Amino acid sequence: MNWLTANRLANLAAVKAHNKLGIDTASYPVDVDAAIDAAGLSLMYRPMPGLFGIYMEANHQRGILVNAGLTAANRRHTAAHELGHHELRHRPDPGRECAIDAGTGRTGNVRGQGELEMTAEAFATWFLMPRKSILAALTDMGIARPTSAAEVYLLSLLLGATYRATCRQLVNVRIVNRAEADAWARIQPARLKRDAATGHALNSTFDMDVWSLLGTGALNVRATVDDLLILGEADATLAAELPGLSRVATHAGATVFRCESAAGPHVLVDATAGRATRITVLDRPLGIYVPGGQSINASTSTELVQ
Ligand SMILES: [Zn+2]
């Protein structure tokens, strides 16, 4: 099997799964946890050093285990990959060594492990990034297509997908050309994080992300504890009042906030600029997924108007 065939199969399976599991592909990010629950599977996050995820069966109940130690995008990608095994009717197999393209040099293994791994991997990409969802995020960013690695990085954060998978999917759905995407994919996410931090020194770029929200449109931000938010003056004034965020520094008109604890959703309304940014800070998931626990559509949002 080649990637073209894997992508075709995965695209069809992902469209079918979106319909069946009630995923709204016109919005972002795709709620993969809720989808796994809707598929009738148990979902559990736990530390599993050296592993990404497992699709398994015990006592006639099928479920998915995801390594809680992965970054947010890698956790979501792994969960979608395991859902892919289920939706593609692959046999539950705790011995299967699932590998995702996490930029760890293990990518080659995916192809080496044959058809099942390739289609599950392609499924994850199509499931998390349907074309309409990408377009919704780009519209909110106020652009028709990304023209820089920094924009692709922010897009990947909004979609809750890995940076490299986002580069690939932008080619699959014909939003950018392959040469452009390949050049962006060669840039290390660590560098993009440092650039997004606008001069604020990062202790570590591991397992945290930097959301540069300067001058962008009406975004739906779902950050994780320890992530940094970079806000312009109007948003920073409002964000200073919010629980869960702490102001770390200000560099040249950009204020750096650290996400300290689960909070939100909060909506920062900049009436002058006519835009609103919705910010939710999530805990790292651990244990069994409970529907509605950190629901994407939580209705109790605080609105702050500048
Ligand atoms: Zn797998």
PDB file of C-alpha atoms and ligand atoms in Angstrom:
ATOM      1  CA  MET A   1       0.000   0.000   0.000  1.00  0.00           C
ATOM      2  CA  ASN A   2       1.183   3.552  -0.709  1.00  0.00           C
ATOM      3  CA  TRP A   3       0.200   6.760   1.099  1.00  0.00           C
ATOM      4  CA  LEU A   4      -2.093   7.845  -1.740  1.00  0.00           C
ATOM      5  CA  THR A   5      -4.234   4.727  -1.265  1.00  0.00           C
ATOM      6  CA  ALA A   6      -4.035   4.984   2.541  1.00  0.00           C
ATOM      7  CA  ASN A   7      -5.227   8.600   2.323  1.00  0.00           C
ATOM      8  CA  ARG A   8      -8.146   7.710   0.026  1.00  0.00           C
ATOM      9  CA  LEU A   9      -9.351   4.935   2.324  1.00  0.00           C
ATOM     10  CA  ALA A  10      -8.836   7.080   5.423  1.00  0.00           C
ATOM     11  CA  ASN A  11     -10.612  10.101   3.963  1.00  0.00           C
ATOM     12  CA  LEU A  12     -13.737   8.023   3.227  1.00  0.00           C
ATOM     13  CA  ALA A  13     -13.653   6.353   6.651  1.00  0.00           C
ATOM     14  CA  ALA A  14     -13.199   9.725   8.399  1.00  0.00           C
ATOM     15  CA  VAL A  15     -16.172  11.295   6.565  1.00  0.00           C
ATOM     16  CA  LYS A  16     -18.275   8.290   7.531  1.00  0.00           C
ATOM     17  CA  ALA A  17     -17.112   8.511  11.161  1.00  0.00           C
ATOM     18  CA  HIS A  18     -17.809  12.267  11.342  1.00  0.00           C
ATOM     19  CA  ASN A  19     -21.404  11.647  10.211  1.00  0.00           C
ATOM     20  CA  LYS A  20     -21.974   8.633  12.418  1.00  0.00           C
ATOM     21  CA  LEU A  21     -20.428  10.137  15.564  1.00  0.00           C
ATOM     22  CA  GLY A  22     -22.068  13.549  15.259  1.00  0.00           C
ATOM     23  CA  ILE A  23     -18.953  15.629  14.588  1.00  0.00           C
ATOM     24  CA  ASP A  24     -19.577  19.180  13.402  1.00  0.00           C
ATOM     25  CA  THR A  25     -16.897  19.514  10.726  1.00  0.00           C
ATOM     26  CA  ALA A  26     -17.721  23.181  10.159  1.00  0.00           C
ATOM     27  CA  SER A  27     -16.109  24.082  13.481  1.00  0.00           C
ATOM     28  CA  TYR A  28     -12.806  23.348  15.223  1.00  0.00           C
ATOM     29  CA  PRO A  29     -11.212  21.616  17.007  1.00  0.00           C
ATOM     30  CA  VAL A  30     -12.838  18.258  16.292  1.00  0.00           C
ATOM     31  CA  ASP A  31     -13.815  16.735  19.665  1.00  0.00           C
ATOM     32  CA  VAL A  32     -12.047  13.371  19.419  1.00  0.00           C
ATOM     33  CA  ASP A  33     -12.730  12.353  23.050  1.00  0.00           C
ATOM     34  CA  ALA A  34     -16.493  12.803  22.590  1.00  0.00           C
ATOM     35  CA  ALA A  35     -16.302  10.933  19.276  1.00  0.00           C
ATOM     36  CA  ILE A  36     -14.608   7.942  20.930  1.00  0.00           C
ATOM     37  CA  ASP A  37     -17.331   7.953  23.576  1.00  0.00           C
ATOM     38  CA  ALA A  38     -20.045   8.190  20.900  1.00  0.00           C
ATOM     39  CA  ALA A  39     -18.439   5.189  19.168  1.00  0.00           C
ATOM     40  CA  GLY A  40     -19.209   3.171  22.320  1.00  0.00           C
ATOM     41  CA  LEU A  41     -15.572   2.842  23.367  1.00  0.00           C
ATOM     42  CA  SER A  42     -14.066   3.450  26.801  1.00  0.00           C
ATOM     43  CA  LEU A  43     -11.289   6.022  26.761  1.00  0.00           C
ATOM     44  CA  MET A  44      -8.543   6.256  29.334  1.00  0.00           C
ATOM     45  CA  TYR A  45      -5.480   8.459  29.687  1.00  0.00           C
ATOM     46  CA  ARG A  46      -2.589   7.074  31.695  1.00  0.00           C
ATOM     47  CA  PRO A  47       1.206   7.339  31.668  1.00  0.00           C
ATOM     48  CA  MET A  48       2.606   4.647  29.370  1.00  0.00           C
ATOM     49  CA  PRO A  49       6.299   5.398  28.810  1.00  0.00           C
ATOM     50  CA  GLY A  50       7.472   4.335  25.362  1.00  0.00           C
ATOM     51  CA  LEU A  51       3.962   3.880  23.975  1.00  0.00           C
ATOM     52  CA  PHE A  52       1.552   6.147  22.146  1.00  0.00           C
ATOM     53  CA  GLY A  53      -1.796   4.381  22.345  1.00  0.00           C
ATOM     54  CA  ILE A  54      -3.558   1.011  22.383  1.00  0.00           C
ATOM     55  CA  TYR A  55      -6.862  -0.170  20.918  1.00  0.00           C
ATOM     56  CA  MET A  56      -7.904  -3.168  22.977  1.00  0.00           C
ATOM     57  CA  GLU A  57     -10.708  -5.398  24.147  1.00  0.00           C
ATOM     58  CA  ALA A  58     -11.322  -6.791  27.627  1.00  0.00           C
ATOM     59  CA  ASN A  59     -14.461  -8.570  28.835  1.00  0.00           C
ATOM     60  CA  HIS A  60     -16.148  -7.854  25.501  1.00  0.00           C
ATOM     61  CA  GLN A  61     -15.713  -4.113  26.044  1.00  0.00           C
ATOM     62  CA  ARG A  62     -13.521  -2.285  23.571  1.00  0.00           C
ATOM     63  CA  GLY A  63     -11.517   0.698  24.553  1.00  0.00           C
ATOM     64  CA  ILE A  64      -8.654   3.034  23.853  1.00  0.00           C
ATOM     65  CA  LEU A  65      -5.695   3.820  26.096  1.00  0.00           C
ATOM     66  CA  VAL A  66      -3.690   6.954  25.389  1.00  0.00           C
ATOM     67  CA  ASN A  67      -0.331   7.852  26.939  1.00  0.00           C
ATOM     68  CA  ALA A  68      -1.080  10.845  29.206  1.00  0.00           C
ATOM     69  CA  GLY A  69       2.576  11.909  28.991  1.00  0.00           C
ATOM     70  CA  LEU A  70       2.316  13.049  25.366  1.00  0.00           C
ATOM     71  CA  THR A  71       1.870  16.653  24.260  1.00  0.00           C
ATOM     72  CA  ALA A  72      -1.726  17.836  23.705  1.00  0.00           C
ATOM     73  CA  ALA A  73      -1.515  17.517  19.904  1.00  0.00           C
ATOM     74  CA  ASN A  74       0.161  14.096  20.112  1.00  0.00           C
ATOM     75  CA  ARG A  75      -2.487  12.870  22.581  1.00  0.00           C
ATOM     76  CA  ARG A  76      -5.300  13.955  20.258  1.00  0.00           C
ATOM     77  CA  HIS A  77      -3.542  12.483  17.226  1.00  0.00           C
ATOM     78  CA  THR A  78      -2.967   9.191  19.075  1.00  0.00           C
ATOM     79  CA  ALA A  79      -6.602   9.031  20.226  1.00  0.00           C
ATOM     80  CA  ALA A  80      -7.754   9.631  16.632  1.00  0.00           C
ATOM     81  CA  HIS A  81      -5.291   6.997  15.337  1.00  0.00           C
ATOM     82  CA  GLU A  82      -6.727   4.385  17.728  1.00  0.00           C
ATOM     83  CA  LEU A  83     -10.281   5.426  16.813  1.00  0.00           C
ATOM     84  CA  GLY A  84      -9.136   4.826  13.224  1.00  0.00           C
ATOM     85  CA  HIS A  85      -8.307   1.189  14.045  1.00  0.00           C
ATOM     86  CA  HIS A  86     -11.840   0.824  15.412  1.00  0.00           C
ATOM     87  CA  GLU A  87     -13.607   2.574  12.530  1.00  0.00           C
ATOM     88  CA  LEU A  88     -11.516   0.716   9.945  1.00  0.00           C
ATOM     89  CA  ARG A  89     -12.553  -2.552  11.634  1.00  0.00           C
ATOM     90  CA  HIS A  90      -9.023  -3.566  12.578  1.00  0.00           C
ATOM     91  CA  ARG A  91      -8.772  -6.197  15.288  1.00  0.00           C
ATOM     92  CA  PRO A  92      -8.214  -4.799  18.819  1.00  0.00           C
ATOM     93  CA  ASP A  93      -4.647  -5.751  19.628  1.00  0.00           C
ATOM     94  CA  PRO A  94      -2.809  -4.671  22.793  1.00  0.00           C
ATOM     95  CA  GLY A  95       0.406  -5.998  21.221  1.00  0.00           C
ATOM     96  CA  ARG A  96       0.244  -3.685  18.223  1.00  0.00           C
ATOM     97  CA  GLU A  97       2.972  -1.075  18.399  1.00  0.00           C
ATOM     98  CA  CYS A  98       1.155   2.009  17.243  1.00  0.00           C
ATOM     99  CA  ALA A  99       3.434   4.814  16.137  1.00  0.00           C
ATOM    100  CA  ILE A 100       2.369   8.272  15.105  1.00  0.00           C
ATOM    101  CA  ASP A 101       4.413  10.796  13.174  1.00  0.00           C
ATOM    102  CA  ALA A 102       5.462  12.806  16.193  1.00  0.00           C
ATOM    103  CA  GLY A 103       8.694  14.057  14.680  1.00  0.00           C
ATOM    104  CA  THR A 104      10.651  11.650  16.849  1.00  0.00           C
ATOM    105  CA  GLY A 105      12.286   9.838  13.968  1.00  0.00           C
ATOM    106  CA  ARG A 106       9.855   6.934  14.294  1.00  0.00           C
ATOM    107  CA  THR A 107       7.892   7.940  11.192  1.00  0.00           C
ATOM    108  CA  GLY A 108       9.572   5.284   9.078  1.00  0.00           C
ATOM    109  CA  ASN A 109       8.099   2.645  11.364  1.00  0.00           C
ATOM    110  CA  VAL A 110       4.561   3.561  10.377  1.00  0.00           C
ATOM    111  CA  ARG A 111       5.126   2.457   6.796  1.00  0.00           C
ATOM    112  CA  GLY A 112       7.227  -0.506   7.924  1.00  0.00           C
ATOM    113  CA  GLN A 113       4.266  -1.786   9.927  1.00  0.00           C
ATOM    114  CA  GLY A 114       2.113  -1.999   6.857  1.00  0.00           C
ATOM    115  CA  GLU A 115      -1.404  -1.294   5.839  1.00  0.00           C
ATOM    116  CA  LEU A 116      -3.128  -1.188   9.244  1.00  0.00           C
ATOM    117  CA  GLU A 117      -0.761   1.405  10.703  1.00  0.00           C
ATOM    118  CA  MET A 118      -0.701   3.503   7.543  1.00  0.00           C
ATOM    119  CA  THR A 119      -4.492   3.715   7.257  1.00  0.00           C
ATOM    120  CA  ALA A 120      -4.954   4.397  10.996  1.00  0.00           C
ATOM    121  CA  GLU A 121      -2.341   7.137  10.773  1.00  0.00           C
ATOM    122  CA  ALA A 122      -3.978   8.696   7.704  1.00  0.00           C
ATOM    123  CA  PHE A 123      -7.379   8.389   9.436  1.00  0.00           C
ATOM    124  CA  ALA A 124      -6.095  10.460  12.387  1.00  0.00           C
ATOM    125  CA  THR A 125      -5.095  13.267  10.037  1.00  0.00           C
ATOM    126  CA  TRP A 126      -8.386  13.299   8.102  1.00  0.00           C
ATOM    127  CA  PHE A 127     -10.480  12.877  11.249  1.00  0.00           C
ATOM    128  CA  LEU A 128      -8.860  15.807  13.109  1.00  0.00           C
ATOM    129  CA  MET A 129      -8.535  18.026  10.042  1.00  0.00           C
ATOM    130  CA  PRO A 130     -11.491  17.853   7.660  1.00  0.00           C
ATOM    131  CA  ARG A 131     -11.222  20.576   5.015  1.00  0.00           C
ATOM    132  CA  LYS A 132     -14.179  22.574   6.377  1.00  0.00           C
ATOM    133  CA  SER A 133     -12.676  22.614   9.855  1.00  0.00           C
ATOM    134  CA  ILE A 134      -9.369  23.933   8.496  1.00  0.00           C
ATOM    135  CA  LEU A 135     -11.222  26.609   6.522  1.00  0.00           C
ATOM    136  CA  ALA A 136     -13.187  27.643   9.642  1.00  0.00           C
ATOM    137  CA  ALA A 137      -9.944  28.114  11.575  1.00  0.00           C
ATOM    138  CA  LEU A 138      -8.330  30.040   8.699  1.00  0.00           C
ATOM    139  CA  THR A 139     -11.395  32.296   8.477  1.00  0.00           C
ATOM    140  CA  ASP A 140     -11.118  33.012  12.204  1.00  0.00           C
ATOM    141  CA  MET A 141      -7.410  33.787  11.689  1.00  0.00           C
ATOM    142  CA  GLY A 142      -8.493  36.265   9.020  1.00  0.00           C
ATOM    143  CA  ILE A 143      -6.533  34.593   6.225  1.00  0.00           C
ATOM    144  CA  ALA A 144      -7.429  32.488   3.182  1.00  0.00           C
ATOM    145  CA  ARG A 145      -4.339  30.311   3.458  1.00  0.00           C
ATOM    146  CA  PRO A 146      -1.190  30.244   5.594  1.00  0.00           C
ATOM    147  CA  THR A 147       1.862  31.943   4.123  1.00  0.00           C
ATOM    148  CA  SER A 148       4.377  31.292   6.907  1.00  0.00           C
ATOM    149  CA  ALA A 149       5.425  28.530   9.287  1.00  0.00           C
ATOM    150  CA  ALA A 150       4.235  30.706  12.189  1.00  0.00           C
ATOM    151  CA  GLU A 151       0.718  30.752  10.730  1.00  0.00           C
ATOM    152  CA  VAL A 152       0.783  26.972  10.199  1.00  0.00           C
ATOM    153  CA  TYR A 153       1.877  26.533  13.824  1.00  0.00           C
ATOM    154  CA  LEU A 154      -1.026  28.657  15.152  1.00  0.00           C
ATOM    155  CA  LEU A 155      -3.391  26.812  12.799  1.00  0.00           C
ATOM    156  CA  SER A 156      -2.155  23.461  14.181  1.00  0.00           C
ATOM    157  CA  LEU A 157      -2.809  24.679  17.741  1.00  0.00           C
ATOM    158  CA  LEU A 158      -6.350  25.779  16.865  1.00  0.00           C
ATOM    159  CA  LEU A 159      -7.054  22.450  15.157  1.00  0.00           C
ATOM    160  CA  GLY A 160      -5.428  20.503  18.019  1.00  0.00           C
ATOM    161  CA  ALA A 161      -3.268  18.624  15.534  1.00  0.00           C
ATOM    162  CA  THR A 162       0.470  18.059  15.302  1.00  0.00           C
ATOM    163  CA  TYR A 163       2.464  20.642  13.366  1.00  0.00           C
ATOM    164  CA  ARG A 164       3.795  18.130  10.836  1.00  0.00           C
ATOM    165  CA  ALA A 165       0.418  16.486  10.229  1.00  0.00           C
ATOM    166  CA  THR A 166      -1.026  19.966   9.647  1.00  0.00           C
ATOM    167  CA  CYS A 167       1.664  20.689   7.026  1.00  0.00           C
ATOM    168  CA  ARG A 168       0.778  17.407   5.254  1.00  0.00           C
ATOM    169  CA  GLN A 169      -2.986  17.862   5.442  1.00  0.00           C
ATOM    170  CA  LEU A 170      -2.805  21.367   3.956  1.00  0.00           C
ATOM    171  CA  VAL A 171      -1.400  19.663   0.842  1.00  0.00           C
ATOM    172  CA  ASN A 172      -3.969  16.808   0.918  1.00  0.00           C
ATOM    173  CA  VAL A 173      -6.872  19.268   0.929  1.00  0.00           C
ATOM    174  CA  ARG A 174      -5.154  21.462  -1.704  1.00  0.00           C
ATOM    175  CA  ILE A 175      -4.791  24.610   0.345  1.00  0.00           C
ATOM    176  CA  VAL A 176      -1.000  24.887  -0.102  1.00  0.00           C
ATOM    177  CA  ASN A 177       1.431  23.229  -2.507  1.00  0.00           C
ATOM    178  CA  ARG A 178       3.792  20.431  -1.551  1.00  0.00           C
ATOM    179  CA  ALA A 179       7.035  22.394  -1.912  1.00  0.00           C
ATOM    180  CA  GLU A 180       5.779  25.055   0.504  1.00  0.00           C
ATOM    181  CA  ALA A 181       4.518  22.500   3.026  1.00  0.00           C
ATOM    182  CA  ASP A 182       7.745  20.457   2.859  1.00  0.00           C
ATOM    183  CA  ALA A 183       9.808  23.565   3.599  1.00  0.00           C
ATOM    184  CA  TRP A 184       7.626  24.393   6.628  1.00  0.00           C
ATOM    185  CA  ALA A 185       7.673  20.795   7.873  1.00  0.00           C
ATOM    186  CA  ARG A 186      11.477  20.936   8.125  1.00  0.00           C
ATOM    187  CA  ILE A 187      11.284  23.714  10.736  1.00  0.00           C
ATOM    188  CA  GLN A 188      11.426  22.417  14.305  1.00  0.00           C
ATOM    189  CA  PRO A 189       8.352  23.237  16.435  1.00  0.00           C
ATOM    190  CA  ALA A 190      10.759  24.266  19.235  1.00  0.00           C
ATOM    191  CA  ARG A 191      11.963  27.136  17.035  1.00  0.00           C
ATOM    192  CA  LEU A 192       8.395  28.167  16.210  1.00  0.00           C
ATOM    193  CA  LYS A 193       7.574  28.254  19.915  1.00  0.00           C
ATOM    194  CA  ARG A 194      10.584  30.467  20.661  1.00  0.00           C
ATOM    195  CA  ASP A 195       9.686  32.800  17.775  1.00  0.00           C
ATOM    196  CA  ALA A 196       6.041  33.011  18.908  1.00  0.00           C
ATOM    197  CA  ALA A 197       7.199  33.981  22.418  1.00  0.00           C
ATOM    198  CA  THR A 198       8.385  37.352  21.038  1.00  0.00           C
ATOM    199  CA  GLY A 199      11.678  37.472  22.889  1.00  0.00           C
ATOM    200  CA  HIS A 200      10.444  35.956  26.151  1.00  0.00           C
ATOM    201  CA  ALA A 201      12.945  33.226  27.065  1.00  0.00           C
ATOM    202  CA  LEU A 202      11.433  29.752  27.401  1.00  0.00           C
ATOM    203  CA  ASN A 203      12.878  27.359  29.976  1.00  0.00           C
ATOM    204  CA  SER A 204      11.756  24.387  27.950  1.00  0.00           C
ATOM    205  CA  THR A 205       9.738  23.951  24.772  1.00  0.00           C
ATOM    206  CA  PHE A 206       8.786  20.390  25.656  1.00  0.00           C
ATOM    207  CA  ASP A 207       5.107  19.651  26.254  1.00  0.00           C
ATOM    208  CA  MET A 208       3.954  23.263  26.093  1.00  0.00           C
ATOM    209  CA  ASP A 209       2.782  25.514  23.336  1.00  0.00           C
ATOM    210  CA  VAL A 210       2.951  29.226  22.651  1.00  0.00           C
ATOM    211  CA  TRP A 211      -0.226  30.812  21.280  1.00  0.00           C
ATOM    212  CA  SER A 212       0.610  34.063  19.527  1.00  0.00           C
ATOM    213  CA  LEU A 213      -2.745  35.887  19.507  1.00  0.00           C
ATOM    214  CA  LEU A 214      -1.491  39.268  18.343  1.00  0.00           C
ATOM    215  CA  GLY A 215      -3.650  40.951  15.769  1.00  0.00           C
ATOM    216  CA  THR A 216      -5.487  37.803  14.800  1.00  0.00           C
ATOM    217  CA  GLY A 217      -9.212  37.333  14.249  1.00  0.00           C
ATOM    218  CA  ALA A 218     -11.931  35.733  16.362  1.00  0.00           C
ATOM    219  CA  LEU A 219     -10.278  32.569  17.606  1.00  0.00           C
ATOM    220  CA  ASN A 220     -11.393  29.581  19.641  1.00  0.00           C
ATOM    221  CA  VAL A 221      -8.341  28.924  21.845  1.00  0.00           C
ATOM    222  CA  ARG A 222      -8.153  25.692  23.847  1.00  0.00           C
ATOM    223  CA  ALA A 223      -4.858  25.855  25.674  1.00  0.00           C
ATOM    224  CA  THR A 224      -3.411  23.409  28.210  1.00  0.00           C
ATOM    225  CA  VAL A 225      -1.946  24.232  31.622  1.00  0.00           C
ATOM    226  CA  ASP A 226       1.691  25.448  31.189  1.00  0.00           C
ATOM    227  CA  ASP A 227       1.032  26.887  27.714  1.00  0.00           C
ATOM    228  CA  LEU A 228       1.850  30.558  27.112  1.00  0.00           C
ATOM    229  CA  LEU A 229      -0.539  33.061  25.559  1.00  0.00           C
ATOM    230  CA  ILE A 230       0.893  36.128  23.823  1.00  0.00           C
ATOM    231  CA  LEU A 231      -1.665  38.918  23.840  1.00  0.00           C
ATOM    232  CA  GLY A 232      -1.858  42.455  22.477  1.00  0.00           C
ATOM    233  CA  GLU A 233      -2.598  45.439  24.679  1.00  0.00           C
ATOM    234  CA  ALA A 234      -6.446  45.373  24.658  1.00  0.00           C
ATOM    235  CA  ASP A 235      -6.689  41.613  25.282  1.00  0.00           C
ATOM    236  CA  ALA A 236      -3.937  41.734  27.912  1.00  0.00           C
ATOM    237  CA  THR A 237      -5.851  44.305  29.973  1.00  0.00           C
ATOM    238  CA  LEU A 238      -8.863  41.970  30.060  1.00  0.00           C
ATOM    239  CA  ALA A 239      -6.853  38.782  30.572  1.00  0.00           C
ATOM    240  CA  ALA A 240      -5.158  40.280  33.643  1.00  0.00           C
ATOM    241  CA  GLU A 241      -8.532  39.942  35.439  1.00  0.00           C
ATOM    242  CA  LEU A 242      -8.985  36.279  34.641  1.00  0.00           C
ATOM    243  CA  PRO A 243      -8.422  33.404  37.052  1.00  0.00           C
ATOM    244  CA  GLY A 244      -6.205  30.627  35.708  1.00  0.00           C
ATOM    245  CA  LEU A 245      -3.856  32.995  33.892  1.00  0.00           C
ATOM    246  CA  SER A 246      -0.833  34.811  35.255  1.00  0.00           C
ATOM    247  CA  ARG A 247       1.029  37.663  33.601  1.00  0.00           C
ATOM    248  CA  VAL A 248       4.680  36.755  33.147  1.00  0.00           C
ATOM    249  CA  ALA A 249       6.214  39.595  31.165  1.00  0.00           C
ATOM    250  CA  THR A 250       5.665  42.304  28.584  1.00  0.00           C
ATOM    251  CA  HIS A 251       7.927  42.657  25.572  1.00  0.00           C
ATOM    252  CA  ALA A 252       7.409  45.385  22.984  1.00  0.00           C
ATOM    253  CA  GLY A 253       3.623  45.637  23.228  1.00  0.00           C
ATOM    254  CA  ALA A 254       3.104  41.900  23.635  1.00  0.00           C
ATOM    255  CA  THR A 255       2.151  40.515  27.040  1.00  0.00           C
ATOM    256  CA  VAL A 256       3.023  36.944  27.971  1.00  0.00           C
ATOM    257  CA  PHE A 257       0.535  35.011  30.112  1.00  0.00           C
ATOM    258  CA  ARG A 258       1.092  31.551  31.538  1.00  0.00           C
ATOM    259  CA  CYS A 259      -1.862  29.160  31.809  1.00  0.00           C
ATOM    260  CA  GLU A 260      -1.733  28.136  35.479  1.00  0.00           C
ATOM    261  CA  SER A 261      -4.941  26.146  35.985  1.00  0.00           C
ATOM    262  CA  ALA A 262      -8.068  25.011  34.170  1.00  0.00           C
ATOM    263  CA  ALA A 263     -10.282  27.989  33.409  1.00  0.00           C
ATOM    264  CA  GLY A 264     -12.917  29.330  31.108  1.00  0.00           C
ATOM    265  CA  PRO A 265     -14.224  29.504  28.579  1.00  0.00           C
ATOM    266  CA  HIS A 266     -13.600  33.238  28.769  1.00  0.00           C
ATOM    267  CA  VAL A 267     -14.414  35.490  25.868  1.00  0.00           C
ATOM    268  CA  LEU A 268     -12.219  38.546  25.424  1.00  0.00           C
ATOM    269  CA  VAL A 269     -14.166  41.097  23.422  1.00  0.00           C
ATOM    270  CA  ASP A 270     -12.271  43.898  21.742  1.00  0.00           C
ATOM    271  CA  ALA A 271     -15.160  46.143  20.704  1.00  0.00           C
ATOM    272  CA  THR A 272     -12.880  48.638  18.963  1.00  0.00           C
ATOM    273  CA  ALA A 273     -11.303  46.020  16.730  1.00  0.00           C
ATOM    274  CA  GLY A 274     -14.650  44.194  16.437  1.00  0.00           C
ATOM    275  CA  ARG A 275     -13.340  40.798  17.440  1.00  0.00           C
ATOM    276  CA  ALA A 276     -13.728  38.268  20.233  1.00  0.00           C
ATOM    277  CA  THR A 277     -11.274  35.593  21.347  1.00  0.00           C
ATOM    278  CA  ARG A 278     -12.606  32.635  23.287  1.00  0.00           C
ATOM    279  CA  ILE A 279     -10.054  31.186  25.716  1.00  0.00           C
ATOM    280  CA  THR A 280     -10.353  27.892  27.559  1.00  0.00           C
ATOM    281  CA  VAL A 281      -7.535  26.403  29.640  1.00  0.00           C
ATOM    282  CA  LEU A 282      -7.673  22.629  30.050  1.00  0.00           C
ATOM    283  CA  ASP A 283      -6.014  20.314  32.531  1.00  0.00           C
ATOM    284  CA  ARG A 284      -3.938  17.445  31.208  1.00  0.00           C
ATOM    285  CA  PRO A 285      -6.357  14.524  31.008  1.00  0.00           C
ATOM    286  CA  LEU A 286      -5.708  11.622  33.361  1.00  0.00           C
ATOM    287  CA  GLY A 287      -7.876   8.590  34.026  1.00  0.00           C
ATOM    288  CA  ILE A 288     -11.180   7.675  32.438  1.00  0.00           C
ATOM    289  CA  TYR A 289     -12.805  10.161  30.089  1.00  0.00           C
ATOM    290  CA  VAL A 290     -16.164  11.366  31.370  1.00  0.00           C
ATOM    291  CA  PRO A 291     -18.436  12.965  28.741  1.00  0.00           C
ATOM    292  CA  GLY A 292     -19.092  16.618  29.463  1.00  0.00           C
ATOM    293  CA  GLY A 293     -16.201  16.871  31.907  1.00  0.00           C
ATOM    294  CA  GLN A 294     -14.280  19.333  29.765  1.00  0.00           C
ATOM    295  CA  SER A 295     -16.815  19.632  27.023  1.00  0.00           C
ATOM    296  CA  ILE A 296     -15.960  21.671  24.002  1.00  0.00           C
ATOM    297  CA  ASN A 297     -19.367  23.347  24.101  1.00  0.00           C
ATOM    298  CA  ALA A 298     -19.412  24.227  27.801  1.00  0.00           C
ATOM    299  CA  SER A 299     -21.974  26.991  27.910  1.00  0.00           C
ATOM    300  CA  THR A 300     -20.971  28.898  31.017  1.00  0.00           C
ATOM    301  CA  SER A 301     -18.611  31.401  29.508  1.00  0.00           C
ATOM    302  CA  THR A 302     -17.496  34.673  31.013  1.00  0.00           C
ATOM    303  CA  GLU A 303     -17.507  37.617  28.652  1.00  0.00           C
ATOM    304  CA  LEU A 304     -15.168  40.531  29.203  1.00  0.00           C
ATOM    305  CA  VAL A 305     -15.587  43.611  27.052  1.00  0.00           C
ATOM    306  CA  GLN A 306     -12.946  46.229  26.427  1.00  0.00           C
TER     307      GLN A 306
HETATM  308 ZN    ZN B   1      -1.863   1.844  15.219  1.00  0.00          ZN
END
